[in-house]
Coordinates of C-alpha atoms in Angstrom, one line a residue:
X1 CA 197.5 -14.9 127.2
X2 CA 195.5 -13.4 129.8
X3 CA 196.7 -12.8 133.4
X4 CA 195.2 -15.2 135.9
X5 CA 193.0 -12.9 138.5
X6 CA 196.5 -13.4 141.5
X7 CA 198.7 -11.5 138.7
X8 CA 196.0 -8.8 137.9
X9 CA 195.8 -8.2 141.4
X10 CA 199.3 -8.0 142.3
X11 CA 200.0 -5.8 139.0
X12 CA 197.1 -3.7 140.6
X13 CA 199.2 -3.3 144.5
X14 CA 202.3 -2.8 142.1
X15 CA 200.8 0.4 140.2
X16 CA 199.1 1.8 143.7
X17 CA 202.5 1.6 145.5
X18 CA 204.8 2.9 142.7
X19 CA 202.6 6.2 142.1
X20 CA 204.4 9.3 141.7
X21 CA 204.0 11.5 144.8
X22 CA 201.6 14.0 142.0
X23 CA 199.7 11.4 141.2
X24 CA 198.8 10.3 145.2
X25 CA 198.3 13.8 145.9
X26 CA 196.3 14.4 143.0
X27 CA 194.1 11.2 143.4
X28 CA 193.9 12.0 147.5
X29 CA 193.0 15.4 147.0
X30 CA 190.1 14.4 144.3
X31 CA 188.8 11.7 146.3
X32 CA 188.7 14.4 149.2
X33 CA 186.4 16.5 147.1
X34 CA 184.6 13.7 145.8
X35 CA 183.5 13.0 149.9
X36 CA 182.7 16.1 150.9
X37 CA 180.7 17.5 148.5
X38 CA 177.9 15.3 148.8
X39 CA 178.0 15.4 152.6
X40 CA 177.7 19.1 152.6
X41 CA 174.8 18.7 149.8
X42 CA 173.4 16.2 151.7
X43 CA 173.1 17.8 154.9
X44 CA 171.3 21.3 153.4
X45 CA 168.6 18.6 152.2
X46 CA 168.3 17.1 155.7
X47 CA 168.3 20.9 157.4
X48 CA 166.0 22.0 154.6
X49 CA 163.5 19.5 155.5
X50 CA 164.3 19.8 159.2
X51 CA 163.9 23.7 158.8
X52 CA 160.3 23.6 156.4
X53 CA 157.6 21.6 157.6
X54 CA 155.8 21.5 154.4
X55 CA 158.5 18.8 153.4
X56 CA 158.5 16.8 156.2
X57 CA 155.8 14.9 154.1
X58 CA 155.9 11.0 154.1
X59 CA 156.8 11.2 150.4
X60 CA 160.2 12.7 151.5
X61 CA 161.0 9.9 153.4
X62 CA 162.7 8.1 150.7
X63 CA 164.8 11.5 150.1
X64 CA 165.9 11.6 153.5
X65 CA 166.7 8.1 153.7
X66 CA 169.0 8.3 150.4
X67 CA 170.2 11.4 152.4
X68 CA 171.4 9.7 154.9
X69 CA 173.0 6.7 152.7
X70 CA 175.2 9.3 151.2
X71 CA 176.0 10.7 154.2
X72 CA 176.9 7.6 155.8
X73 CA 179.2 6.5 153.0
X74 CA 181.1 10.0 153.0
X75 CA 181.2 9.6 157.0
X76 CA 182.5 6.0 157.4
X77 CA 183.9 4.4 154.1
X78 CA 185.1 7.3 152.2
X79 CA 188.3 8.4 154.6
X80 CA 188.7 5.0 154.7
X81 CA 189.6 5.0 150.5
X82 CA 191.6 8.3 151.4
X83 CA 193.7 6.7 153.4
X84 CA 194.1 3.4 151.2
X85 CA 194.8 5.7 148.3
X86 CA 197.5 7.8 150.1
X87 CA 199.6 5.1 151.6
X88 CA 199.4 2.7 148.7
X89 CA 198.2 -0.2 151.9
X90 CA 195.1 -1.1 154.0
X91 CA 196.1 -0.1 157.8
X92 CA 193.3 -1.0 159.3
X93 CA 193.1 -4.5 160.1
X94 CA 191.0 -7.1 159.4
X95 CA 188.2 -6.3 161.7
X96 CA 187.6 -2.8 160.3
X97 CA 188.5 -4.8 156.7
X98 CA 185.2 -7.0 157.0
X99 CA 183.2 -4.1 159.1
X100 CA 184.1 -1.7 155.8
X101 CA 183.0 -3.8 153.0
X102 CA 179.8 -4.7 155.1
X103 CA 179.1 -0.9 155.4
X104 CA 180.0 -0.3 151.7
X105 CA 178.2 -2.6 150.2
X106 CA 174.7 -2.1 152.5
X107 CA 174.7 1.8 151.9
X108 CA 175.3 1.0 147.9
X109 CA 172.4 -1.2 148.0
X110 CA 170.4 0.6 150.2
X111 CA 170.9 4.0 147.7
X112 CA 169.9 1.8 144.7
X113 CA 166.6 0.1 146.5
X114 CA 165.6 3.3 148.4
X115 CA 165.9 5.1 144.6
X116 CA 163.5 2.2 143.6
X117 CA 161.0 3.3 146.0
X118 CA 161.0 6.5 144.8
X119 CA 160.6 5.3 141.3
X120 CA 157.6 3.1 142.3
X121 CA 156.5 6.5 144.5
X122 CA 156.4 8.5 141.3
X123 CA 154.9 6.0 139.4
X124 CA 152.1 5.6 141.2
X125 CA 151.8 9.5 141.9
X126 CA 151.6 10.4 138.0
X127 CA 150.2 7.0 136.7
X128 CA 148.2 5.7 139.1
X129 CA 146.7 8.7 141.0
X130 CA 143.6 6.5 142.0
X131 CA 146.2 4.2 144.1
X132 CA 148.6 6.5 145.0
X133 CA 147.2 7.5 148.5
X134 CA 145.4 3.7 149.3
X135 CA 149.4 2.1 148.7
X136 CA 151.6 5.2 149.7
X137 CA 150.7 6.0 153.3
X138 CA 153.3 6.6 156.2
X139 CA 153.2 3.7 157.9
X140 CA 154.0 1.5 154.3
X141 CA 157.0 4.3 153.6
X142 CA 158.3 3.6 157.1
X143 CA 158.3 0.3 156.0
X144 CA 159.7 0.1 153.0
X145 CA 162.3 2.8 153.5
X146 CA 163.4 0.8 156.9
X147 CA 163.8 -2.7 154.3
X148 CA 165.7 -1.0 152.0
X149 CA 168.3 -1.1 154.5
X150 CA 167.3 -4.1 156.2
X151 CA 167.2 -6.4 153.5
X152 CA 171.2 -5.6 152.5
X153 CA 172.6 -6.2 155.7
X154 CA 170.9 -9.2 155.7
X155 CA 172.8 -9.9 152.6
X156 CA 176.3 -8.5 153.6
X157 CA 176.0 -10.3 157.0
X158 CA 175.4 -14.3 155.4
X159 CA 177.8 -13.3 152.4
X160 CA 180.5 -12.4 154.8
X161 CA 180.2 -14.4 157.7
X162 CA 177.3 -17.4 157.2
X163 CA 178.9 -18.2 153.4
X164 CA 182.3 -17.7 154.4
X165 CA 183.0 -15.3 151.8
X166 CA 186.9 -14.0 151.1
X167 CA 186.7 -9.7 152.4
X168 CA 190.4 -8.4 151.1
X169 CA 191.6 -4.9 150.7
X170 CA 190.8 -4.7 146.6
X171 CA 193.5 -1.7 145.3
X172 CA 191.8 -1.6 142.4
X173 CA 188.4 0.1 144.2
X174 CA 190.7 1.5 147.1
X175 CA 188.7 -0.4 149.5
X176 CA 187.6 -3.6 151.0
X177 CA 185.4 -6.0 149.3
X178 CA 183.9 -9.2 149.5
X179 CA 184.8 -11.9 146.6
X180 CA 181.3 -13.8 145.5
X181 CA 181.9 -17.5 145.0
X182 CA 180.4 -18.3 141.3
X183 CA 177.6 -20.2 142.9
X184 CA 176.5 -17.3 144.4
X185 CA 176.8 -15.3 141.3
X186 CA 173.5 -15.4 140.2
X187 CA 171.4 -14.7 143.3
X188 CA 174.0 -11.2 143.8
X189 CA 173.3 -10.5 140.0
X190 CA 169.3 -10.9 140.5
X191 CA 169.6 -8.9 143.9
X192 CA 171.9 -6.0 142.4
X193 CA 170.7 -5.2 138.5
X194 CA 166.7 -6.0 139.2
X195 CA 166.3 -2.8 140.6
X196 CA 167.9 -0.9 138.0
X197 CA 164.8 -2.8 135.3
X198 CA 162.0 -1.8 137.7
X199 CA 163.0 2.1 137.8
X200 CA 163.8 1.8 134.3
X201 CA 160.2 0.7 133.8
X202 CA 158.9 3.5 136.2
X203 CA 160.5 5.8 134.6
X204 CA 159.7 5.3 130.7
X205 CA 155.7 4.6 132.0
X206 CA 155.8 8.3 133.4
X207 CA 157.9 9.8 130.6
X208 CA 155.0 8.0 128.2
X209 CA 152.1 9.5 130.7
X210 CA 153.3 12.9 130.7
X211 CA 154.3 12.9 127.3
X212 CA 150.4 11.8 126.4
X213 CA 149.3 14.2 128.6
X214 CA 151.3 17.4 127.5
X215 CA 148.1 18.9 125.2
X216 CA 145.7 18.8 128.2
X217 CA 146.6 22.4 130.2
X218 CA 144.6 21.5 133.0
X219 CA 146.2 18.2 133.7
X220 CA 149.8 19.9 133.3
X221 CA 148.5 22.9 135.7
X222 CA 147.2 20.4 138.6
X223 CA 150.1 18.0 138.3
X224 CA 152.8 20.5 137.6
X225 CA 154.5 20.2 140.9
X226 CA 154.4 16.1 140.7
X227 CA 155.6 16.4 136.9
X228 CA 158.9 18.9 138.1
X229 CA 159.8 16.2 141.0
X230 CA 159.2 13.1 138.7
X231 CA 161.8 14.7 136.1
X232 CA 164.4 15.9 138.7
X233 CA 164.7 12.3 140.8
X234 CA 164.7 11.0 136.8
X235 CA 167.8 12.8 136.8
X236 CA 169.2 11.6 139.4
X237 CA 168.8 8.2 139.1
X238 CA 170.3 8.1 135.5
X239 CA 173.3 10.7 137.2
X240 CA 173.7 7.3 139.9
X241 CA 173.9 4.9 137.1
X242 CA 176.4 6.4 135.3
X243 CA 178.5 7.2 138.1

């Protein structure tokens, strides 16, 4: 018979607190390197762009902005975690509790939407060249790139306060997270996988495009650079997903 969701979380609190001192150490030490190794990676992309004006390019934007997500989470949440996992308790308080899984859960959305844009970006770019430069101009990737962020804190902020939402230290994610009331369920579900089908999409239109186009030299020599930055942020993406 299944364990009702109190048990599983107090078998969860029981396993976090009874760790062997190797295993907290072990665990701190990874979650350590797992924090500062995108902040570090992260900032050389900010100072690269900061340091070469060729890529301070509206395009890059997006990159700077999912820069700065990454960033954010490693600065704000992540020592957070370190601490839950090394003391086996939230110390915080409630305050920094609900502040946490607000901050959490707006720069994990606004990674995933701002990795949208840059799907639709390269879409457009390799697909649809004709409306690449009438849609993509600076003042619609300010936009966009600003919404990305905007729109999840709108979210975070109802869910948690406007909703009434339970926010609770969760040991099985070694942070604090808001529970979704069922009725809920579906808009969270629309807002959190339809992103994942639009890049999806993106992507397999400009693996078919390039693919179609890989006999015609002179399209591969003018594109080449395009092709190259399509394939890397393909990377990435599918790299996110799986993580």
């Amino acid at each position: 018979m299944p364990q009702r969701p109190d048990e599983d979380e107090l078998a969860l609190w029981q396993q976090l607190q009874s760790r062997h001192v190797a295993i907290v150490v072990f665990e701190s030490f990874l979650f350590i390197f797992v924090m500062v190794l995108p902040l570090f990676g992260n900032l050389l992309v900010c100072y690269a762009v900061y340091r070469n004006p060729r890529l301070r390019c509206p395009s890059n934007y997006y990159i700077i902005s999912l820069a700065m997500t990454d960033i954010l989470q490693a600065l704000c949440t992540m020592p957070l975690s370190v601490v839950f996992l090394s003391t086996g308790h939230w110390p915080f308080g409630k305050g920094l509790c609900y502040s946490s899984a607000i901050t959490k859960f707006v720069l994990t959305k606004a990674s995933i939407y701002t990795m949208t844009l840059m799907a639709l970006n390269r879409y457009y770019k390799i697909v649809k060249p004709s409306k690449y430069q009438a849609l993509f101009k600076k003042k619609f990737i300010v936009v966009t790139a600003v919404l990305a962020y905007a729109i999840p804190i709108f979210v975070a902020l109802v869910s948690a306060f406007a909703l009434d939402q339970a926010t609770k230290p969760n040991p099985g994610y070694a942070l604090c997270t808001t529970q979704i009331r069922p009725r809920f369920l579906v808009i969270i579900t629309i807002l959190m996988f339809s992103p994942y089908i639009i890049i999806g999409f993106c992507y397999w239109k400009i693996h078919k495009t390039i693919k179609m186009h890989n006999a015609n030299m002179s399209w591969k020599t003018s594109n080449v650079q395009d092709v190259k930055i399509s394939k890397t942020l393909g990377v990435t993406v599918i790299a996110f997903v799986c993580l």
